[in-house]
Amino acid sequence: MRIFEYENINEMSFETAKTVFNFYDYYIRKQGYFSLVLAGGNTPKLLYQILASEYNLKINWNDVYIFFGDERYVDKENEYSNYKMAFETLISKIDIPPKNIFRIRTEIEPIEKCVEDYENQILKFFEKKDKDVSFDLILLGMGNDGHVASIFPDIEISNNKYIDYVIPKNANPLVPRITFTYNTINNSKNVVFLISGKEKIKVLNEVFRGKEYPVGNIKPCENLIYFISK
């Protein structure tokens, strides 16, 4: 586990972008492609803008495959959609083939079918690569309650699936969510957390002292990195 602290979100985002690029470079050399899982929320917006501008021409987006760690069960044009945020800040500004974007298709009903569809997308992707399900890099944020992706405290999540859905009791917005499970996250090679703000830093310090939160259950196969801004 490595922890990097910064004075502000600008510094953190630029350093995180360097780290994302370094992982990209490593896996392109090693296997010829890079699987990247995006986080939702507000904290990664600047990171995505930096990747779209500073790294647009340094990255061969034909070799990058983008997934989503969680999604609100809303229309893709809804203001709360993680896909909409990622599309506006990153995807629409880079030259990436549409087939390389693996969106959680929230138009599918009911939500159980949506979950099944996304799990099948993931399984087919890794099957074609002749690999077990293990993403190269997952970006994650954290909520003030210590939730990660859409794994919330006191809400049961499947240990047998790669994707599950939850109906959170306390969340903003208060809508059902589709989410990676611990199984999927912890089978990944690397996880990078982006954490900003006093309340979240307080929760993270409690985790380091042994208090139980979902964020404390994240243990990827290779690298766990925290980028923290005040």
mmCIF file of C-alpha atoms in Angstrom, residues 113-125 133 160-164 178 181 184:
data_model
loop_
_atom_site.group_PDB
_atom_site.id
_atom_site.type_symbol
_atom_site.label_atom_id
_atom_site.label_comp_id
_atom_site.label_asym_id
_atom_site.label_seq_id
_atom_site.Cartn_x
_atom_site.Cartn_y
_atom_site.Cartn_z
ATOM 1 C CA LYS A 113 -31.208 -8.048 -16.321
ATOM 2 C CA CYS A 114 -29.023 -4.945 -16.432
ATOM 3 C CA VAL A 115 -26.671 -6.569 -13.915
ATOM 4 C CA GLU A 116 -26.603 -9.795 -15.905
ATOM 5 C CA ASP A 117 -25.879 -7.904 -19.128
ATOM 6 C CA TYR A 118 -22.879 -6.077 -17.666
ATOM 7 C CA GLU A 119 -21.437 -9.208 -16.098
ATOM 8 C CA ASN A 120 -21.740 -10.944 -19.483
ATOM 9 C CA GLN A 121 -19.965 -8.035 -21.214
ATOM 10 C CA ILE A 122 -17.075 -8.403 -18.784
ATOM 11 C CA LEU A 123 -16.904 -12.194 -19.039
ATOM 12 C CA LYS A 124 -16.907 -12.074 -22.848
ATOM 13 C CA PHE A 125 -14.165 -9.434 -22.902
ATOM 14 C CA VAL A 133 -11.398 -11.524 -14.948
ATOM 15 C CA ASN A 160 -20.241 -15.015 -5.972
ATOM 16 C CA LYS A 161 -20.885 -12.490 -8.735
ATOM 17 C CA TYR A 162 -18.733 -9.971 -10.537
ATOM 18 C CA ILE A 163 -21.600 -7.463 -10.682
ATOM 19 C CA ASP A 164 -24.457 -6.875 -8.257
ATOM 20 C CA ILE A 178 -25.199 -1.362 -10.205
ATOM 21 C CA THR A 181 -18.417 -6.576 -6.106
ATOM 22 C CA THR A 184 -14.181 -8.113 -8.975
#
